[in-house]
């Protein structure tokens, strides 16, 4: 994010922000209020490796993200797989 510290400053200050993707899942009801189902926040610099199969999400032996395995999405450029979604609290 580039910005000037003061309006009279000649040079811009560049501040690096952490790249995060926050996903929220809501149920869409027609006649009643929508219900919050869960959320997932992904740090794109240290992205947890995804599961190859949705049944492996949350399994400590088969979920590489739970075992601390990460990747940098900006280095790898793309990925596909499954991440566990949870409801906080």
PDB file of N, CA and C in Angstrom:
ATOM      1  N   UNK A   1       0.861  -1.158   0.000  1.00  0.00           N
ATOM      2  CA  UNK A   1       0.000   0.000   0.000  1.00  0.00           C
ATOM      3  C   UNK A   1       0.905   1.218   0.000  1.00  0.00           C
ATOM      4  N   UNK A   2       0.751   2.075  -0.980  1.00  0.00           N
ATOM      5  CA  UNK A   2       1.546   3.295  -1.063  1.00  0.00           C
ATOM      6  C   UNK A   2       0.714   4.468  -0.573  1.00  0.00           C
ATOM      7  N   UNK A   3       1.337   5.303   0.266  1.00  0.00           N
ATOM      8  CA  UNK A   3       0.661   6.501   0.739  1.00  0.00           C
ATOM      9  C   UNK A   3       1.704   7.495   1.205  1.00  0.00           C
ATOM     10  N   UNK A   4       1.321   8.757   1.265  1.00  0.00           N
ATOM     11  CA  UNK A   4       2.200   9.792   1.783  1.00  0.00           C
ATOM     12  C   UNK A   4       1.980   9.898   3.287  1.00  0.00           C
ATOM     13  N   UNK A   5       3.081  10.094   4.026  1.00  0.00           N
ATOM     14  CA  UNK A   5       2.974  10.202   5.466  1.00  0.00           C
ATOM     15  C   UNK A   5       2.208  11.469   5.848  1.00  0.00           C
ATOM     16  N   UNK A   6       2.521  12.563   5.184  1.00  0.00           N
ATOM     17  CA  UNK A   6       1.819  13.834   5.370  1.00  0.00           C
ATOM     18  C   UNK A   6       1.549  14.409   3.987  1.00  0.00           C
ATOM     19  N   UNK A   7       0.606  15.312   3.862  1.00  0.00           N
ATOM     20  CA  UNK A   7       0.285  15.831   2.535  1.00  0.00           C
ATOM     21  C   UNK A   7       1.427  16.658   1.951  1.00  0.00           C
ATOM     22  N   UNK A   8       2.337  17.165   2.810  1.00  0.00           N
ATOM     23  CA  UNK A   8       3.471  17.943   2.298  1.00  0.00           C
ATOM     24  C   UNK A   8       4.699  17.066   2.036  1.00  0.00           C
ATOM     25  N   UNK A   9       4.630  15.796   2.327  1.00  0.00           N
ATOM     26  CA  UNK A   9       5.749  14.876   2.093  1.00  0.00           C
ATOM     27  C   UNK A   9       5.987  14.712   0.590  1.00  0.00           C
ATOM     28  N   UNK A  10       7.245  14.658   0.189  1.00  0.00           N
ATOM     29  CA  UNK A  10       7.593  14.478  -1.212  1.00  0.00           C
ATOM     30  C   UNK A  10       7.589  13.004  -1.610  1.00  0.00           C
ATOM     31  N   UNK A  11       8.050  12.156  -0.723  1.00  0.00           N
ATOM     32  CA  UNK A  11       8.168  10.728  -1.022  1.00  0.00           C
ATOM     33  C   UNK A  11       6.985   9.963  -0.433  1.00  0.00           C
ATOM     34  N   UNK A  12       6.563   8.957  -1.171  1.00  0.00           N
ATOM     35  CA  UNK A  12       5.511   8.076  -0.670  1.00  0.00           C
ATOM     36  C   UNK A  12       6.119   7.003   0.216  1.00  0.00           C
ATOM     37  N   UNK A  13       5.382   6.593   1.214  1.00  0.00           N
ATOM     38  CA  UNK A  13       5.786   5.498   2.083  1.00  0.00           C
ATOM     39  C   UNK A  13       5.102   4.234   1.574  1.00  0.00           C
ATOM     40  N   UNK A  14       5.875   3.164   1.437  1.00  0.00           N
ATOM     41  CA  UNK A  14       5.295   1.903   0.991  1.00  0.00           C
ATOM     42  C   UNK A  14       5.221   0.955   2.170  1.00  0.00           C
ATOM     43  N   UNK A  15       4.036   0.450   2.416  1.00  0.00           N
ATOM     44  CA  UNK A  15       3.812  -0.462   3.532  1.00  0.00           C
ATOM     45  C   UNK A  15       3.305  -1.782   2.969  1.00  0.00           C
ATOM     46  N   UNK A  16       3.954  -2.870   3.347  1.00  0.00           N
ATOM     47  CA  UNK A  16       3.543  -4.184   2.850  1.00  0.00           C
ATOM     48  C   UNK A  16       2.515  -4.786   3.805  1.00  0.00           C
ATOM     49  N   UNK A  17       1.397  -5.193   3.237  1.00  0.00           N
ATOM     50  CA  UNK A  17       0.334  -5.812   4.016  1.00  0.00           C
ATOM     51  C   UNK A  17       0.321  -7.313   3.732  1.00  0.00           C
ATOM     52  N   UNK A  18      -0.088  -8.081   4.716  1.00  0.00           N
ATOM     53  CA  UNK A  18      -0.187  -9.526   4.550  1.00  0.00           C
ATOM     54  C   UNK A  18      -1.348  -9.843   3.612  1.00  0.00           C
ATOM     55  N   UNK A  19      -1.092 -10.681   2.640  1.00  0.00           N
ATOM     56  CA  UNK A  19      -2.131 -11.071   1.672  1.00  0.00           C
ATOM     57  C   UNK A  19      -2.972 -12.184   2.271  1.00  0.00           C
ATOM     58  N   UNK A  20      -4.231 -11.865   2.593  1.00  0.00           N
ATOM     59  CA  UNK A  20      -5.139 -12.843   3.183  1.00  0.00           C
ATOM     60  C   UNK A  20      -6.430 -12.861   2.384  1.00  0.00           C
ATOM     61  N   UNK A  21      -6.986 -14.041   2.275  1.00  0.00           N
ATOM     62  CA  UNK A  21      -8.281 -14.229   1.633  1.00  0.00           C
ATOM     63  C   UNK A  21      -9.234 -14.760   2.695  1.00  0.00           C
ATOM     64  N   UNK A  22     -10.298 -14.013   2.951  1.00  0.00           N
ATOM     65  CA  UNK A  22     -11.268 -14.432   3.959  1.00  0.00           C
ATOM     66  C   UNK A  22     -12.553 -14.836   3.247  1.00  0.00           C
ATOM     67  N   UNK A  23     -12.994 -16.045   3.485  1.00  0.00           N
ATOM     68  CA  UNK A  23     -14.188 -16.594   2.850  1.00  0.00           C
ATOM     69  C   UNK A  23     -15.221 -16.879   3.938  1.00  0.00           C
ATOM     70  N   UNK A  24     -16.435 -16.393   3.731  1.00  0.00           N
ATOM     71  CA  UNK A  24     -17.543 -16.686   4.641  1.00  0.00           C
ATOM     72  C   UNK A  24     -18.618 -17.423   3.851  1.00  0.00           C
ATOM     73  N   UNK A  25     -19.237 -18.407   4.496  1.00  0.00           N
ATOM     74  CA  UNK A  25     -20.286 -19.193   3.853  1.00  0.00           C
ATOM     75  C   UNK A  25     -21.590 -18.955   4.613  1.00  0.00           C
ATOM     76  N   UNK A  26     -22.593 -18.529   3.864  1.00  0.00           N
ATOM     77  CA  UNK A  26     -23.908 -18.239   4.423  1.00  0.00           C
ATOM     78  C   UNK A  26     -24.961 -19.060   3.694  1.00  0.00           C
ATOM     79  N   UNK A  27     -25.985 -19.469   4.425  1.00  0.00           N
ATOM     80  CA  UNK A  27     -27.125 -20.150   3.837  1.00  0.00           C
ATOM     81  C   UNK A  27     -28.107 -19.073   3.359  1.00  0.00           C
ATOM     82  N   UNK A  28     -28.589 -19.198   2.147  1.00  0.00           N
ATOM     83  CA  UNK A  28     -29.508 -18.219   1.576  1.00  0.00           C
ATOM     84  C   UNK A  28     -30.941 -18.704   1.749  1.00  0.00           C
ATOM     85  N   UNK A  29     -31.658 -18.084   2.685  1.00  0.00           N
ATOM     86  CA  UNK A  29     -33.061 -18.429   2.928  1.00  0.00           C
ATOM     87  C   UNK A  29     -33.969 -17.418   2.235  1.00  0.00           C
ATOM     88  N   UNK A  30     -35.057 -17.892   1.693  1.00  0.00           N
ATOM     89  CA  UNK A  30     -35.998 -17.007   1.002  1.00  0.00           C
ATOM     90  C   UNK A  30     -36.921 -16.284   1.976  1.00  0.00           C
ATOM     91  N   UNK A  31     -37.454 -16.993   2.952  1.00  0.00           N
ATOM     92  CA  UNK A  31     -38.469 -16.408   3.826  1.00  0.00           C
ATOM     93  C   UNK A  31     -37.980 -16.121   5.241  1.00  0.00           C
ATOM     94  N   UNK A  32     -36.813 -16.581   5.623  1.00  0.00           N
ATOM     95  CA  UNK A  32     -36.288 -16.301   6.955  1.00  0.00           C
ATOM     96  C   UNK A  32     -34.882 -15.707   6.817  1.00  0.00           C
ATOM     97  N   UNK A  33     -34.292 -15.343   7.928  1.00  0.00           N
ATOM     98  CA  UNK A  33     -32.971 -14.713   7.879  1.00  0.00           C
ATOM     99  C   UNK A  33     -31.906 -15.727   7.460  1.00  0.00           C
ATOM    100  N   UNK A  34     -30.861 -15.234   6.799  1.00  0.00           N
ATOM    101  CA  UNK A  34     -29.770 -16.101   6.356  1.00  0.00           C
ATOM    102  C   UNK A  34     -28.966 -16.586   7.564  1.00  0.00           C
ATOM    103  N   UNK A  35     -28.454 -17.801   7.499  1.00  0.00           N
ATOM    104  CA  UNK A  35     -27.699 -18.398   8.597  1.00  0.00           C
ATOM    105  C   UNK A  35     -26.223 -18.484   8.223  1.00  0.00           C
ATOM    106  N   UNK A  36     -25.374 -18.096   9.166  1.00  0.00           N
ATOM    107  CA  UNK A  36     -23.929 -18.202   8.989  1.00  0.00           C
ATOM    108  C   UNK A  36     -23.521 -19.651   9.166  1.00  0.00           C
ATOM    109  N   UNK A  37     -22.810 -20.210   8.206  1.00  0.00           N
ATOM    110  CA  UNK A  37     -22.400 -21.616   8.262  1.00  0.00           C
ATOM    111  C   UNK A  37     -20.958 -21.751   8.734  1.00  0.00           C
ATOM    112  N   UNK A  38     -20.062 -20.962   8.186  1.00  0.00           N
ATOM    113  CA  UNK A  38     -18.662 -21.063   8.595  1.00  0.00           C
ATOM    114  C   UNK A  38     -17.802 -20.061   7.858  1.00  0.00           C
ATOM    115  N   UNK A  39     -16.513 -20.052   8.210  1.00  0.00           N
ATOM    116  CA  UNK A  39     -15.574 -19.142   7.562  1.00  0.00           C
ATOM    117  C   UNK A  39     -14.207 -19.792   7.461  1.00  0.00           C
ATOM    118  N   UNK A  40     -13.406 -19.227   6.586  1.00  0.00           N
ATOM    119  CA  UNK A  40     -12.052 -19.716   6.356  1.00  0.00           C
ATOM    120  C   UNK A  40     -11.197 -18.519   5.995  1.00  0.00           C
ATOM    121  N   UNK A  41     -10.075 -18.337   6.675  1.00  0.00           N
ATOM    122  CA  UNK A  41      -9.145 -17.262   6.357  1.00  0.00           C
ATOM    123  C   UNK A  41      -7.826 -17.880   5.917  1.00  0.00           C
ATOM    124  N   UNK A  42      -7.397 -17.546   4.700  1.00  0.00           N
ATOM    125  CA  UNK A  42      -6.189 -18.126   4.124  1.00  0.00           C
ATOM    126  C   UNK A  42      -5.105 -17.061   3.997  1.00  0.00           C
ATOM    127  N   UNK A  43      -3.945 -17.301   4.601  1.00  0.00           N
ATOM    128  CA  UNK A  43      -2.782 -16.446   4.407  1.00  0.00           C
ATOM    129  C   UNK A  43      -2.117 -16.917   3.119  1.00  0.00           C
ATOM    130  N   UNK A  44      -2.106 -16.095   2.089  1.00  0.00           N
ATOM    131  CA  UNK A  44      -1.634 -16.528   0.780  1.00  0.00           C
ATOM    132  C   UNK A  44      -0.117 -16.653   0.706  1.00  0.00           C
ATOM    133  N   UNK A  45       0.619 -16.061   1.663  1.00  0.00           N
ATOM    134  CA  UNK A  45       2.077 -16.218   1.701  1.00  0.00           C
ATOM    135  C   UNK A  45       2.486 -17.528   2.366  1.00  0.00           C
ATOM    136  N   UNK A  46       1.700 -17.984   3.301  1.00  0.00           N
ATOM    137  CA  UNK A  46       1.960 -19.254   3.996  1.00  0.00           C
ATOM    138  C   UNK A  46       0.675 -20.076   3.965  1.00  0.00           C
ATOM    139  N   UNK A  47       0.252 -20.419   2.781  1.00  0.00           N
ATOM    140  CA  UNK A  47      -0.999 -21.140   2.580  1.00  0.00           C
ATOM    141  C   UNK A  47      -0.835 -22.605   2.988  1.00  0.00           C
ATOM    142  N   UNK A  48      -1.751 -23.060   3.832  1.00  0.00           N
ATOM    143  CA  UNK A  48      -1.731 -24.474   4.218  1.00  0.00           C
ATOM    144  C   UNK A  48      -1.997 -25.314   2.980  1.00  0.00           C
ATOM    145  N   UNK A  49      -1.243 -26.382   2.818  1.00  0.00           N
ATOM    146  CA  UNK A  49      -1.442 -27.242   1.643  1.00  0.00           C
ATOM    147  C   UNK A  49      -2.833 -27.862   1.706  1.00  0.00           C
ATOM    148  N   UNK A  50      -3.523 -27.901   0.568  1.00  0.00           N
ATOM    149  CA  UNK A  50      -4.887 -28.434   0.567  1.00  0.00           C
ATOM    150  C   UNK A  50      -4.908 -29.956   0.574  1.00  0.00           C
ATOM    151  N   UNK A  51      -6.061 -30.490   0.925  1.00  0.00           N
ATOM    152  CA  UNK A  51      -6.281 -31.941   0.866  1.00  0.00           C
ATOM    153  C   UNK A  51      -6.642 -32.325  -0.566  1.00  0.00           C
ATOM    154  N   UNK A  52      -6.242 -33.504  -0.957  1.00  0.00           N
ATOM    155  CA  UNK A  52      -6.579 -34.006  -2.289  1.00  0.00           C
ATOM    156  C   UNK A  52      -8.023 -34.488  -2.342  1.00  0.00           C
ATOM    157  N   UNK A  53      -8.589 -34.844  -1.207  1.00  0.00           N
ATOM    158  CA  UNK A  53      -9.938 -35.396  -1.143  1.00  0.00           C
ATOM    159  C   UNK A  53     -10.696 -34.697  -0.011  1.00  0.00           C
ATOM    160  N   UNK A  54     -11.973 -34.350  -0.183  1.00  0.00           N
ATOM    161  CA  UNK A  54     -12.704 -33.664   0.887  1.00  0.00           C
ATOM    162  C   UNK A  54     -12.860 -34.500   2.154  1.00  0.00           C
ATOM    163  N   UNK A  55     -12.811 -35.813   2.032  1.00  0.00           N
ATOM    164  CA  UNK A  55     -12.927 -36.675   3.211  1.00  0.00           C
ATOM    165  C   UNK A  55     -11.685 -36.610   4.099  1.00  0.00           C
ATOM    166  N   UNK A  56     -10.578 -36.093   3.583  1.00  0.00           N
ATOM    167  CA  UNK A  56      -9.337 -36.010   4.349  1.00  0.00           C
ATOM    168  C   UNK A  56      -9.248 -34.740   5.193  1.00  0.00           C
ATOM    169  N   UNK A  57     -10.120 -33.755   4.943  1.00  0.00           N
ATOM    170  CA  UNK A  57     -10.083 -32.491   5.692  1.00  0.00           C
ATOM    171  C   UNK A  57     -10.328 -32.746   7.176  1.00  0.00           C
ATOM    172  N   UNK A  58      -9.443 -32.223   8.003  1.00  0.00           N
ATOM    173  CA  UNK A  58      -9.566 -32.382   9.445  1.00  0.00           C
ATOM    174  C   UNK A  58      -8.950 -33.657   9.994  1.00  0.00           C
ATOM    175  N   UNK A  59      -8.551 -34.592   9.137  1.00  0.00           N
ATOM    176  CA  UNK A  59      -7.903 -35.830   9.573  1.00  0.00           C
ATOM    177  C   UNK A  59      -6.416 -35.552   9.771  1.00  0.00           C
ATOM    178  N   UNK A  60      -5.897 -35.642  11.009  1.00  0.00           N
ATOM    179  CA  UNK A  60      -4.490 -35.306  11.265  1.00  0.00           C
ATOM    180  C   UNK A  60      -3.488 -36.140  10.455  1.00  0.00           C
ATOM    181  N   UNK A  61      -3.858 -37.353  10.065  1.00  0.00           N
ATOM    182  CA  UNK A  61      -2.918 -38.181   9.310  1.00  0.00           C
ATOM    183  C   UNK A  61      -2.956 -37.899   7.812  1.00  0.00           C
ATOM    184  N   UNK A  62      -4.076 -37.354   7.313  1.00  0.00           N
ATOM    185  CA  UNK A  62      -4.225 -37.174   5.869  1.00  0.00           C
ATOM    186  C   UNK A  62      -4.327 -35.722   5.422  1.00  0.00           C
ATOM    187  N   UNK A  63      -4.468 -34.775   6.357  1.00  0.00           N
ATOM    188  CA  UNK A  63      -4.588 -33.356   6.010  1.00  0.00           C
ATOM    189  C   UNK A  63      -3.208 -32.707   6.114  1.00  0.00           C
ATOM    190  N   UNK A  64      -2.565 -32.354   4.978  1.00  0.00           N
ATOM    191  CA  UNK A  64      -1.216 -31.778   5.039  1.00  0.00           C
ATOM    192  C   UNK A  64      -1.183 -30.415   5.713  1.00  0.00           C
ATOM    193  N   UNK A  65      -2.278 -29.660   5.668  1.00  0.00           N
ATOM    194  CA  UNK A  65      -2.331 -28.355   6.332  1.00  0.00           C
ATOM    195  C   UNK A  65      -2.284 -28.473   7.844  1.00  0.00           C
ATOM    196  N   UNK A  66      -2.894 -29.528   8.401  1.00  0.00           N
ATOM    197  CA  UNK A  66      -2.853 -29.737   9.848  1.00  0.00           C
ATOM    198  C   UNK A  66      -1.470 -30.179  10.320  1.00  0.00           C
ATOM    199  N   UNK A  67      -0.688 -30.736   9.428  1.00  0.00           N
ATOM    200  CA  UNK A  67       0.665 -31.184   9.777  1.00  0.00           C
ATOM    201  C   UNK A  67       1.706 -30.082   9.613  1.00  0.00           C
ATOM    202  N   UNK A  68       1.259 -28.841   9.347  1.00  0.00           N
ATOM    203  CA  UNK A  68       2.175 -27.711   9.243  1.00  0.00           C
ATOM    204  C   UNK A  68       2.805 -27.521   7.872  1.00  0.00           C
ATOM    205  N   UNK A  69       2.358 -28.264   6.873  1.00  0.00           N
ATOM    206  CA  UNK A  69       2.917 -28.111   5.530  1.00  0.00           C
ATOM    207  C   UNK A  69       2.266 -26.901   4.861  1.00  0.00           C
ATOM    208  N   UNK A  70       3.098 -25.951   4.415  1.00  0.00           N
ATOM    209  CA  UNK A  70       2.595 -24.738   3.787  1.00  0.00           C
ATOM    210  C   UNK A  70       3.267 -24.514   2.441  1.00  0.00           C
ATOM    211  N   UNK A  71       2.726 -23.559   1.695  1.00  0.00           N
ATOM    212  CA  UNK A  71       3.318 -23.166   0.423  1.00  0.00           C
ATOM    213  C   UNK A  71       3.052 -21.683   0.217  1.00  0.00           C
ATOM    214  N   UNK A  72       3.845 -21.046  -0.623  1.00  0.00           N
ATOM    215  CA  UNK A  72       3.663 -19.644  -0.974  1.00  0.00           C
ATOM    216  C   UNK A  72       2.920 -19.600  -2.303  1.00  0.00           C
ATOM    217  N   UNK A  73       1.686 -19.117  -2.279  1.00  0.00           N
ATOM    218  CA  UNK A  73       0.871 -19.105  -3.490  1.00  0.00           C
ATOM    219  C   UNK A  73       1.453 -18.182  -4.558  1.00  0.00           C
ATOM    220  N   UNK A  74       2.197 -17.151  -4.159  1.00  0.00           N
ATOM    221  CA  UNK A  74       2.782 -16.229  -5.132  1.00  0.00           C
ATOM    222  C   UNK A  74       3.988 -16.850  -5.831  1.00  0.00           C
ATOM    223  N   UNK A  75       4.626 -17.822  -5.215  1.00  0.00           N
ATOM    224  CA  UNK A  75       5.719 -18.547  -5.853  1.00  0.00           C
ATOM    225  C   UNK A  75       5.177 -19.661  -6.744  1.00  0.00           C
ATOM    226  N   UNK A  76       4.202 -20.395  -6.235  1.00  0.00           N
ATOM    227  CA  UNK A  76       3.650 -21.538  -6.960  1.00  0.00           C
ATOM    228  C   UNK A  76       2.654 -21.106  -8.043  1.00  0.00           C
ATOM    229  N   UNK A  77       2.005 -19.961  -7.885  1.00  0.00           N
ATOM    230  CA  UNK A  77       1.047 -19.359  -8.832  1.00  0.00           C
ATOM    231  C   UNK A  77      -0.351 -19.975  -8.836  1.00  0.00           C
ATOM    232  N   UNK A  78      -0.508 -21.267  -8.591  1.00  0.00           N
ATOM    233  CA  UNK A  78      -1.857 -21.853  -8.560  1.00  0.00           C
ATOM    234  C   UNK A  78      -1.838 -23.114  -7.701  1.00  0.00           C
ATOM    235  N   UNK A  79      -3.026 -23.473  -7.249  1.00  0.00           N
ATOM    236  CA  UNK A  79      -3.198 -24.698  -6.472  1.00  0.00           C
ATOM    237  C   UNK A  79      -4.661 -25.112  -6.552  1.00  0.00           C
ATOM    238  N   UNK A  80      -4.933 -26.348  -6.238  1.00  0.00           N
ATOM    239  CA  UNK A  80      -6.321 -26.800  -6.145  1.00  0.00           C
ATOM    240  C   UNK A  80      -6.405 -27.868  -5.079  1.00  0.00           C
ATOM    241  N   UNK A  81      -7.562 -27.977  -4.491  1.00  0.00           N
ATOM    242  CA  UNK A  81      -7.755 -28.957  -3.435  1.00  0.00           C
ATOM    243  C   UNK A  81      -8.869 -28.525  -2.508  1.00  0.00           C
ATOM    244  N   UNK A  82      -8.852 -29.071  -1.299  1.00  0.00           N
ATOM    245  CA  UNK A  82      -9.900 -28.850  -0.310  1.00  0.00           C
ATOM    246  C   UNK A  82      -9.297 -28.319   0.986  1.00  0.00           C
ATOM    247  N   UNK A  83      -9.918 -27.290   1.549  1.00  0.00           N
ATOM    248  CA  UNK A  83      -9.548 -26.766   2.863  1.00  0.00           C
ATOM    249  C   UNK A  83     -10.747 -26.905   3.782  1.00  0.00           C
ATOM    250  N   UNK A  84     -10.516 -27.197   5.039  1.00  0.00           N
ATOM    251  CA  UNK A  84     -11.612 -27.342   6.002  1.00  0.00           C
ATOM    252  C   UNK A  84     -12.185 -25.977   6.327  1.00  0.00           C
ATOM    253  N   UNK A  85     -13.485 -25.898   6.464  1.00  0.00           N
ATOM    254  CA  UNK A  85     -14.183 -24.672   6.843  1.00  0.00           C
ATOM    255  C   UNK A  85     -14.790 -24.924   8.220  1.00  0.00           C
ATOM    256  N   UNK A  86     -14.768 -23.922   9.073  1.00  0.00           N
ATOM    257  CA  UNK A  86     -15.233 -24.116  10.443  1.00  0.00           C
ATOM    258  C   UNK A  86     -16.109 -22.954  10.871  1.00  0.00           C
ATOM    259  N   UNK A  87     -16.869 -23.183  11.896  1.00  0.00           N
ATOM    260  CA  UNK A  87     -17.678 -22.141  12.522  1.00  0.00           C
ATOM    261  C   UNK A  87     -17.000 -21.775  13.836  1.00  0.00           C
ATOM    262  N   UNK A  88     -16.500 -20.540  13.970  1.00  0.00           N
ATOM    263  CA  UNK A  88     -15.764 -20.176  15.180  1.00  0.00           C
ATOM    264  C   UNK A  88     -16.662 -20.203  16.409  1.00  0.00           C
ATOM    265  N   UNK A  89     -16.014 -20.513  17.532  1.00  0.00           N
ATOM    266  CA  UNK A  89     -16.748 -20.476  18.795  1.00  0.00           C
ATOM    267  C   UNK A  89     -16.993 -21.769  19.331  1.00  0.00           C
TER     268      UNK A  89
END
